[in-house]
Amino acid sequence: METPVCAETFPIDGCVKSTSKKSKTSRSVESDIESLYKAVPQLAKTFRIIEKIGEGTFSSVYLGEARMRDGSRDMFALKHLIPISHPTRIAAELQCLTVVGGRENVMGVEYCFRKEDHVVIVMPYMEHQAIVDVIRLLSFEEVRLYIYHLLKALRHIHQFGVIHRDIKPNNFLYNRKAKTFALVDFGLAQGTADTQIELLKVVRQKPSQPRAGSSTERRDKAPPKPSSSATASHQSTANAPFPPSSSPTITTPATRKVLIKKSRSIAITAGASTSRTKHTKDLLGIRKSQRPVFSERNLNSCTSAASTTKQTNRTESVRPGDLSNRRLPSARGGPASVRTHKLQRTAQQTFTCSCFQTDRVCNVCLARKQQVAPRAGTPGFRAPEVLTKCPNQGTAIDVWSAGVILLSLLSGRYPFFKASDDMIALAQIMTIRGSRETRRAAKAFGKAVLCSRELPRVDLRELCETLRGRRPSPDDEVPPVTDGKDTGKGSTGKTPAPLPKGQDPTPGEKPWSGLCDERGWDKVPDEAYDLLDRLLDLNPNSRITAALALQHPLFKGL
Ligand code: ADP
Ligand code: MG
Ligand code: ZN
């Protein structure tokens, strides 16, 4: 790789954009930048580091300016990986970018610096907007384009046998004005059996051992980093139909409880707050838009409670997305319990297990070895086969995540699912896709999912239009039902708080009053929901591929 910049030294002083009033944060960014210059002194010869543009548990990304050979100046994104990242993992990320990137909406790489254990990946800088900032402004056409380009990126990486494993809007840069897109962050990527990325053969399908407190499994040797994630995760919840279990909970009588009991084979996430750092920091952008779509009282959802002290045998009482307050057409009723079992029973189980298909975990099962399967990624975007720890995972897991993004974009809610725990995430999925359907799909990939209550599959158009405010909420007429009877249709919640001014397509009007919408949300074609249905196919074996999805009638004319 040839260095794109001349070896001229830039003055380092004033490396941070001068601001009149420097906040604590900007001072800490300054000191981070100084530390980076010290750790990798070669950088100073080439770049003037301007600001920090991204931060997670595993990397910090900076904006750097370089003077090119022809005298022009160019902007670059400098990704500084945390020094304790595994060398093979770093090399694999770099190889994905070099071999696969630079085309088809996949970010490329320009250069890489290393000094001792510090590695800085230099990429072209792409200006972009956080999806949470633009989601309510997007037209249907923009959404169509977005998902088309995301699928294009996926088709491309999947052709190389690369499974990204962390598909979410923060990793798919979007410049709304320029209509440009770029998939970033191969830090979790894995290879398929026939991957063309040599280093992914080394890190291929390395199952992650379930760890206490891990909701976003990441690179090897990642340290739990104390952070201010509590605030971030709370605020980032505001827009989510399904806030995380750890979010502040305000219960209502209408709140449906789902009793989840975990067998040892399910990862335990006690004390998930520290390890959610990565995810919540990824969502830092959300803090900018402190704009709850729903009022406070609607923020109740998924709460973990009653966890026993024994880490391997917790019973959680959770409320998956309190649909009653979200005007979602959904089932109602009493407690339901969700569990997964490996379908194939071991000899040991056959003889002595007494808990199969019950909502307890027997001692025999507690003593069993844990099932290991890759489960990296962000819980709200994890496919059912990841959540249930299916050992055979393929490129279909990225397609599922793309489906979750489309669901977000069509409903205007981001994040859509937000769970701190795999079983909560699965319960949330079942609430939308149906419990019977989930059980059936899980059976196809060798898992038994147990849910004590039937949750009907919801109509995707109805769901999205209701969340978007384009459809009257059933509860405008219907009072909340709390008797646990499952009507299968309609919901029981309160009317959400009005959308902020300027965000509502028809401010001051009932949004469903039939007025046409210049952003096209009044005429979303059936094809959009058909594609959504295929992306969110619970069964990875029948889930549409990115390549086939691009041929979907929704994309006619693109
Ligand atoms: P991490 O592994 O820590 O999540 P990412 O590669 O996802 O790191 O980058 C974190 C953030 O930095 C991204 O969400 C994006 O906002 C920003 N970023 C990364 N690469 C670029 C780039 N090439 N141009 C502009 N911004 C970028
Ligand atoms: Mg990322
Ligand atoms: Zn058992």
XYZ file of C-alpha atoms and ligand atoms in Angstrom:
587
model
C 0.000 0.000 0.000
C 1.367 3.345 -0.906
C 1.134 6.180 1.477
C -1.237 8.767 0.088
C 0.338 11.597 1.966
C 3.620 13.350 1.890
C 6.035 12.953 4.731
C 5.827 16.562 5.699
C 5.455 17.284 9.347
C 2.416 19.177 10.443
C 2.533 21.381 13.443
C 1.018 19.479 16.316
C 0.166 22.426 18.458
C -3.475 23.313 18.262
C -4.254 19.888 16.971
C -7.753 20.109 18.341
C -10.150 22.456 16.675
C -9.990 25.561 18.756
C -13.198 26.227 20.552
C -13.812 29.228 22.683
C -15.322 27.342 25.563
C -13.613 24.052 26.102
C -15.687 21.575 27.931
C -14.342 18.781 30.043
C -15.067 16.431 27.195
C -13.134 18.408 24.653
C -10.208 18.571 27.084
C -10.286 14.824 27.474
C -10.423 14.452 23.706
C -7.385 16.712 23.471
C -5.516 14.561 25.899
C -6.582 11.434 24.004
C -5.224 12.959 20.834
C -1.977 13.835 22.555
C -1.682 10.296 23.866
C -2.250 8.959 20.394
C 0.517 11.161 18.965
C 2.798 9.875 21.699
C 1.844 6.247 21.186
C 2.235 6.390 17.405
C 4.633 9.265 16.688
C 4.687 8.579 12.932
C 1.146 9.922 12.768
C 2.331 13.442 13.476
C 4.419 13.481 10.346
C 1.383 13.004 8.232
C -1.775 13.971 10.030
C -3.214 16.826 11.906
C -5.715 15.130 14.140
C -8.722 17.352 14.425
C -11.254 15.593 16.591
C -12.600 12.330 17.869
C -15.497 11.068 15.788
C -16.233 7.721 17.326
C -15.476 5.800 20.441
C -16.223 2.308 21.539
C -14.715 -0.167 23.940
C -12.448 -1.478 21.268
C -11.400 1.567 19.340
C -11.404 5.307 19.077
C -11.867 6.912 15.698
C -10.399 10.325 14.914
C -10.721 12.768 12.079
C -7.342 13.609 10.636
C -6.258 15.969 7.923
C -3.326 15.165 5.679
C -1.555 17.162 3.044
C -1.387 15.174 -0.151
C 1.531 15.050 -2.566
C -0.180 17.457 -4.925
C -0.549 19.974 -2.129
C -4.246 19.384 -1.576
C -5.610 18.378 1.798
C -7.666 15.317 2.464
C -9.620 14.062 5.410
C -9.129 10.616 6.883
C -10.673 8.541 9.612
C -8.014 7.155 11.933
C -9.169 4.120 13.851
C -6.992 3.490 16.859
C -7.591 -0.029 18.104
C -7.205 -0.680 21.773
C -3.740 -2.044 22.361
C -4.933 -5.270 23.941
C -6.843 -6.408 20.845
C -5.598 -9.746 19.633
C -3.061 -9.328 16.796
C -4.809 -11.882 14.601
C -8.110 -10.139 15.133
C -6.590 -6.807 14.129
C -4.958 -8.333 11.095
C -8.237 -9.970 10.098
C -10.097 -6.666 10.335
C -7.458 -5.034 8.188
C -7.537 -7.843 5.660
C -11.316 -7.539 5.306
C -10.942 -3.850 4.567
C -8.117 -4.324 2.093
C -9.489 -7.320 0.210
C -13.205 -6.603 0.278
C -13.370 -2.880 0.936
C -13.104 0.176 -1.236
C -16.069 -0.702 -3.444
C -19.703 -1.736 -3.366
C -20.482 0.437 -0.337
C -17.786 -1.133 1.768
C -15.236 1.152 3.390
C -11.695 0.774 2.151
C -8.402 1.341 3.856
C -5.616 3.713 2.886
C -2.865 2.937 5.279
C -2.034 1.396 8.595
C 0.372 2.530 11.274
C 1.746 0.419 14.044
C 4.046 1.086 16.882
C 4.438 -1.707 19.365
C 0.922 -2.780 20.256
C -0.742 0.365 18.940
C -2.419 0.031 15.583
C -4.077 2.829 13.642
C -6.106 2.000 10.552
C -6.391 4.924 8.170
C -9.536 5.087 6.052
C -10.976 7.754 3.776
C -13.160 9.969 5.899
C -16.827 9.812 5.058
C -19.067 12.471 6.472
C -22.254 10.882 7.725
C -25.321 11.345 9.865
C -26.384 9.238 12.802
C -29.545 7.401 11.853
C -31.232 8.466 15.053
C -30.896 12.080 13.964
C -32.495 11.606 10.582
C -34.854 8.696 10.976
C -37.998 10.793 11.317
C -37.006 12.973 8.365
C -36.393 10.251 5.834
C -38.740 9.772 2.940
C -39.810 6.313 1.935
C -37.656 6.661 -1.172
C -34.617 7.377 0.990
C -35.358 4.305 3.064
C -35.646 2.212 -0.076
C -32.297 3.508 -1.257
C -30.665 2.981 2.117
C -31.687 -0.626 2.385
C -30.776 -1.262 -1.251
C -27.241 -0.016 -0.628
C -26.935 -1.942 2.613
C -27.922 -5.127 0.804
C -25.414 -4.334 -1.901
C -22.664 -4.126 0.691
C -23.843 -7.390 2.222
C -24.001 -9.188 -1.106
C -20.450 -8.060 -1.748
C -18.936 -9.174 1.556
C -20.925 -12.414 1.548
C -19.510 -13.224 -1.882
C -16.117 -13.198 -0.196
C -17.335 -15.458 2.572
C -17.291 -12.668 5.129
C -19.919 -12.574 7.850
C -19.876 -9.083 9.329
C -21.685 -10.041 12.542
C -22.347 -6.490 13.681
C -24.656 -5.001 11.092
C -26.365 -1.944 12.543
C -26.752 1.675 11.493
C -23.653 2.793 13.424
C -21.596 0.521 11.243
C -23.225 1.577 8.000
C -22.251 5.163 7.356
C -24.876 7.192 5.569
C -24.463 10.576 3.970
C -27.987 11.659 3.277
C -27.137 14.595 1.069
C -24.551 12.886 -1.083
C -26.516 9.612 -1.014
C -23.391 7.686 -0.178
C -23.064 4.650 2.028
C -20.216 2.701 3.561
C -20.094 -0.421 5.647
C -17.422 -0.189 8.347
C -16.136 -2.134 11.308
C -14.979 -5.639 10.534
C -13.800 -6.044 14.081
C -16.171 -8.935 14.660
C -16.178 -10.451 11.202
C -15.956 -14.165 10.734
C -15.492 -16.326 7.718
C -17.798 -18.855 6.145
C -16.460 -22.356 5.523
C -15.165 -21.231 2.133
C -14.105 -17.723 3.005
C -11.623 -16.018 0.733
C -10.148 -14.017 3.562
C -7.180 -16.001 4.792
C -7.111 -14.564 8.276
C -10.798 -15.225 8.771
C -9.960 -18.898 8.452
C -7.915 -18.452 11.584
C -10.607 -16.653 13.516
C -13.396 -18.600 11.849
C -16.418 -19.535 13.904
C -14.581 -19.172 17.131
C -17.349 -19.657 19.591
C -17.545 -17.189 22.377
C -17.913 -18.589 25.832
C -20.858 -17.032 27.485
C -19.604 -14.579 30.020
C -21.414 -12.980 32.820
C -22.297 -9.475 31.915
C -21.688 -9.683 28.224
C -24.351 -8.355 26.042
C -22.095 -7.209 23.289
C -19.450 -9.786 22.779
C -16.478 -8.338 21.122
C -12.899 -8.896 20.306
C -10.624 -11.163 22.188
C -9.328 -9.925 25.454
C -11.642 -6.998 25.633
C -11.621 -5.422 29.029
C -14.737 -4.378 30.799
C -14.442 -0.626 30.819
C -16.260 1.440 33.359
C -18.193 4.121 31.644
C -21.070 6.428 31.746
C -23.130 3.924 29.873
C -25.979 4.145 32.287
C -26.959 7.560 31.082
C -26.338 6.744 27.498
C -28.319 3.580 27.573
C -31.182 5.221 29.330
C -31.432 8.060 26.925
C -30.854 5.978 23.915
C -33.872 4.038 24.979
C -36.228 6.872 24.443
C -36.973 6.092 20.873
C -37.077 2.349 21.210
C -40.261 0.394 21.081
C -38.422 -2.173 23.167
C -36.135 -0.558 25.690
C -33.591 -2.710 27.481
C -34.255 -4.592 30.629
C -31.948 -2.361 32.521
C -33.753 0.810 31.638
C -35.704 2.565 34.313
C -38.970 0.820 34.690
C -42.348 2.292 35.258
C -44.851 -0.445 35.434
C -48.480 -0.280 34.548
C -51.145 -2.832 35.281
C -51.359 -3.525 31.597
C -47.752 -4.554 31.478
C -47.420 -8.071 30.314
C -44.977 -10.242 32.093
C -42.989 -12.903 30.468
C -41.297 -15.298 32.748
C -37.998 -16.337 31.409
C -36.040 -19.070 32.895
C -32.631 -19.831 31.675
C -30.885 -23.073 31.446
C -27.177 -23.133 31.802
C -26.857 -23.139 28.073
C -28.075 -19.605 27.929
C -25.606 -16.851 28.545
C -26.151 -15.064 31.767
C -25.954 -11.338 31.685
C -25.904 -10.358 35.279
C -24.310 -6.979 35.686
C -24.480 -6.228 32.032
C -23.948 -2.557 32.588
C -20.204 -2.488 32.219
C -19.970 -4.637 29.174
C -22.706 -2.804 27.393
C -20.242 -0.002 27.089
C -19.477 -0.759 23.524
C -23.075 -0.764 22.489
C -24.142 2.226 24.431
C -21.155 4.201 23.315
C -21.972 3.287 19.790
C -25.270 4.857 20.442
C -23.794 8.026 21.805
C -25.258 9.858 18.887
C -28.652 9.202 20.336
C -27.893 11.420 23.266
C -27.841 14.305 20.908
C -31.460 13.771 20.126
C -33.065 13.714 23.499
C -36.415 13.397 21.967
C -38.627 10.769 23.428
C -41.279 9.755 20.976
C -43.273 8.296 23.799
C -43.914 9.933 27.071
C -42.152 8.769 30.229
C -44.884 6.448 31.277
C -44.362 4.550 28.081
C -40.770 3.858 28.862
C -41.608 0.854 30.915
C -40.575 -2.341 29.439
C -38.423 -5.352 29.905
C -37.260 -5.346 33.434
C -35.115 -8.025 34.868
C -36.093 -8.945 38.310
C -36.004 -11.783 40.711
C -32.720 -13.039 39.530
C -31.419 -15.555 41.906
C -27.959 -15.243 43.248
C -26.799 -18.355 41.533
C -25.483 -17.148 38.263
C -26.138 -20.281 36.328
C -29.728 -20.592 37.319
C -31.546 -17.375 37.123
C -35.194 -16.859 36.740
C -36.108 -13.548 35.329
C -39.385 -11.862 35.292
C -39.298 -9.642 32.268
C -41.647 -7.534 30.324
C -40.809 -7.676 26.688
C -41.742 -4.485 24.916
C -44.846 -3.343 26.606
C -46.856 -3.254 23.493
C -49.889 -1.989 25.219
C -48.199 1.335 25.518
C -46.880 1.267 22.055
C -50.068 0.814 20.196
C -48.779 -2.301 18.549
C -51.232 -4.852 17.397
C -50.317 -7.701 19.645
C -51.320 -10.406 21.951
C -52.164 -9.737 25.537
C -52.400 -11.919 28.476
C -50.743 -13.420 31.444
C -47.242 -14.545 31.999
C -45.415 -16.484 29.375
C -42.139 -18.198 29.791
C -39.405 -18.499 27.254
C -36.656 -21.068 27.239
C -34.531 -22.751 24.725
C -33.265 -26.290 24.733
C -30.887 -28.072 22.528
C -33.189 -30.405 20.684
C -30.879 -33.346 20.662
C -30.874 -34.674 24.130
C -27.777 -36.168 25.566
C -27.787 -39.608 27.078
C -27.433 -38.014 30.463
C -30.531 -35.952 29.858
C -32.521 -38.854 28.611
C -31.956 -40.733 31.770
C -32.217 -38.150 34.428
C -33.281 -34.730 33.199
C -36.574 -33.764 34.645
C -36.900 -30.270 33.302
C -37.296 -30.716 29.573
C -40.230 -28.620 28.397
C -40.846 -27.199 31.813
C -39.948 -23.771 33.030
C -37.346 -24.923 35.486
C -33.730 -25.940 35.102
C -32.910 -29.192 36.793
C -29.606 -30.013 38.437
C -28.664 -32.366 35.655
C -28.955 -29.551 33.167
C -27.121 -27.179 35.433
C -24.226 -29.591 35.469
C -24.172 -29.895 31.691
C -21.451 -28.233 29.674
C -22.558 -24.955 28.262
C -23.366 -24.812 24.600
C -20.862 -22.621 22.880
C -21.689 -20.723 19.744
C -20.655 -17.378 18.327
C -22.845 -14.644 19.616
C -20.942 -11.481 18.906
C -22.861 -8.415 17.892
C -25.427 -6.139 19.389
C -28.390 -7.865 21.077
C -31.155 -5.930 19.327
C -29.758 -6.921 15.941
C -28.986 -10.551 16.712
C -30.734 -13.193 14.632
C -32.785 -15.891 16.359
C -30.144 -18.507 15.577
C -27.545 -16.341 17.303
C -29.787 -15.698 20.290
C -30.429 -19.404 20.707
C -26.744 -20.216 20.273
C -27.052 -22.274 17.177
C -23.514 -23.393 16.379
C -23.972 -23.209 12.606
C -24.268 -19.573 11.728
C -23.818 -18.089 8.319
C -24.211 -14.950 6.302
C -27.951 -15.085 7.037
C -27.282 -13.482 10.401
C -26.292 -10.238 8.649
C -29.458 -10.392 6.564
C -31.539 -10.616 9.731
C -29.812 -7.506 11.076
C -30.578 -5.716 7.819
C -34.201 -6.712 8.398
C -34.153 -5.168 11.851
C -32.778 -1.972 10.301
C -35.539 -1.957 7.691
C -38.098 -2.499 10.432
C -36.639 0.505 12.217
C -36.704 2.674 9.125
C -40.238 1.725 8.127
C -41.588 2.256 11.614
C -39.499 5.368 12.242
C -38.192 3.953 15.511
C -34.570 3.517 16.409
C -33.421 1.376 17.977
C -36.289 -0.979 17.467
C -35.318 -3.864 19.705
C -33.177 -3.034 22.635
C -32.421 -5.858 24.962
C -29.631 -6.451 27.392
C -30.123 -10.161 27.282
C -30.562 -12.810 24.619
C -33.782 -14.266 26.000
C -35.336 -10.839 26.301
C -34.293 -10.169 22.731
C -35.888 -13.441 21.656
C -39.084 -12.623 23.512
C -39.198 -9.268 21.732
C -38.781 -10.974 18.381
C -41.563 -13.418 19.220
C -43.841 -10.541 20.068
C -43.554 -9.368 16.476
C -42.982 -12.597 14.583
C -45.117 -14.935 16.648
C -44.238 -17.589 19.188
C -45.456 -20.552 17.168
C -43.458 -19.368 14.171
C -40.373 -18.921 16.340
C -40.726 -22.394 17.800
C -41.102 -23.892 14.367
C -38.069 -22.065 12.990
C -35.942 -22.939 15.996
C -36.823 -26.569 15.554
C -35.456 -26.336 12.036
C -32.069 -25.344 13.365
C -32.081 -27.747 16.257
C -33.412 -25.750 19.149
C -36.522 -26.084 21.221
C -37.956 -22.772 22.242
C -40.534 -22.793 24.965
C -42.992 -20.032 25.492
C -45.842 -20.545 27.906
C -48.150 -18.201 26.022
C -49.044 -17.904 22.419
C -47.905 -14.641 20.896
C -49.488 -14.116 17.499
C -47.474 -12.899 14.586
C -48.256 -9.271 13.849
C -48.970 -7.713 10.506
C -45.858 -5.769 9.557
C -47.635 -2.974 7.711
C -50.029 -2.488 10.566
C -47.166 -2.457 13.018
C -45.042 0.054 11.119
C -47.909 2.349 10.235
C -49.117 2.361 13.798
C -45.687 3.182 15.153
C -45.274 5.858 12.539
C -48.554 7.385 13.610
C -50.196 6.826 10.276
C -52.822 4.532 11.660
C -55.166 5.214 14.513
C -54.144 3.537 17.666
C -56.709 0.966 18.668
C -56.568 2.351 22.181
C -58.009 5.632 21.017
C -61.264 3.814 21.268
C -60.428 0.728 23.219
C -59.546 0.989 26.903
C -56.601 -1.007 28.196
C -57.333 -4.643 28.715
C -55.641 -6.164 31.685
C -57.520 -9.360 32.172
C -54.908 -11.402 30.414
C -57.284 -12.431 27.650
C -55.572 -12.786 24.377
C -57.607 -11.157 21.681
C -54.858 -11.512 19.154
C -55.488 -8.133 17.676
C -55.223 -4.562 18.661
C -53.349 -3.194 21.614
C -54.116 -1.633 24.883
C -51.753 1.249 25.389
C -52.032 4.905 25.947
C -51.705 7.384 23.178
C -48.045 8.257 22.734
C -46.825 11.747 23.359
C -47.032 13.868 20.247
C -44.005 13.906 18.028
C -41.823 16.986 18.352
C -42.721 19.907 16.143
C -41.228 19.782 12.730
C -40.879 16.029 12.877
C -44.484 15.164 12.417
C -45.520 14.884 8.813
C -48.714 16.736 9.561
C -48.189 18.832 12.662
C -51.354 19.686 14.445
C -53.310 17.108 12.541
C -54.127 13.548 13.291
C -51.371 11.954 11.264
C -53.725 9.261 10.044
C -56.294 11.730 8.836
C -55.650 10.660 5.289
C -53.628 13.666 4.224
C -51.037 12.807 1.689
C -47.475 12.802 2.829
C -44.855 14.349 0.606
C -42.307 11.896 1.938
C -44.245 8.998 0.550
C -45.274 7.363 3.809
C -48.885 7.327 2.700
C -48.110 4.990 -0.147
C -45.595 2.454 1.002
C -45.962 -0.433 -1.409
C -46.692 -3.965 -0.237
C -43.295 -4.948 -1.630
C -41.593 -3.119 1.243
C -43.355 -5.248 3.817
C -42.884 -8.357 1.742
C -39.133 -7.805 1.686
C -39.168 -7.025 5.394
C -40.974 -10.303 5.980
C -38.313 -12.190 4.046
C -35.393 -10.483 5.732
C -36.934 -11.209 9.111
C -37.484 -14.862 8.271
C -36.968 -16.644 11.576
C -35.449 -19.609 9.815
C -31.955 -18.857 8.480
C -32.297 -21.667 5.947
C -35.203 -20.031 4.169
C -34.227 -16.415 4.877
C -33.621 -14.469 1.698
C -29.985 -13.829 0.758
C -28.639 -10.364 0.124
C -28.120 -11.224 -3.544
C -31.728 -12.339 -3.982
C -33.065 -9.464 -1.939
C -31.483 -7.050 -4.399
C -33.659 -8.578 -7.105
C -36.782 -8.004 -5.053
C -39.521 -6.011 -6.838
C -39.133 -3.298 -4.196
C -35.945 -2.249 -5.909
C -37.383 -2.006 -9.381
C -35.768 0.888 -11.177
C -32.752 1.184 -8.915
P -15.794 0.288 16.571
O -15.188 -1.026 16.238
O -15.212 0.908 17.781
O -17.288 0.248 16.578
P -16.046 1.542 13.986
O -15.156 1.087 12.889
O -17.440 1.037 13.947
O -15.352 1.241 15.385
O -16.082 3.118 14.012
C -16.741 3.800 15.042
C -17.397 5.037 14.496
O -16.420 5.894 13.913
C -18.404 4.769 13.372
O -19.669 4.463 13.888
C -18.381 6.067 12.611
O -19.206 7.025 13.239
C -16.932 6.512 12.758
N -16.176 6.082 11.580
C -15.555 4.898 11.394
N -14.970 4.843 10.201
C -15.220 6.014 9.600
C -14.897 6.575 8.325
N -14.140 5.922 7.424
N -15.342 7.822 8.038
C -16.065 8.500 8.929
N -16.405 8.037 10.137
C -15.990 6.810 10.475
Mg -18.715 -0.058 15.133
Zn -33.019 -30.710 32.827
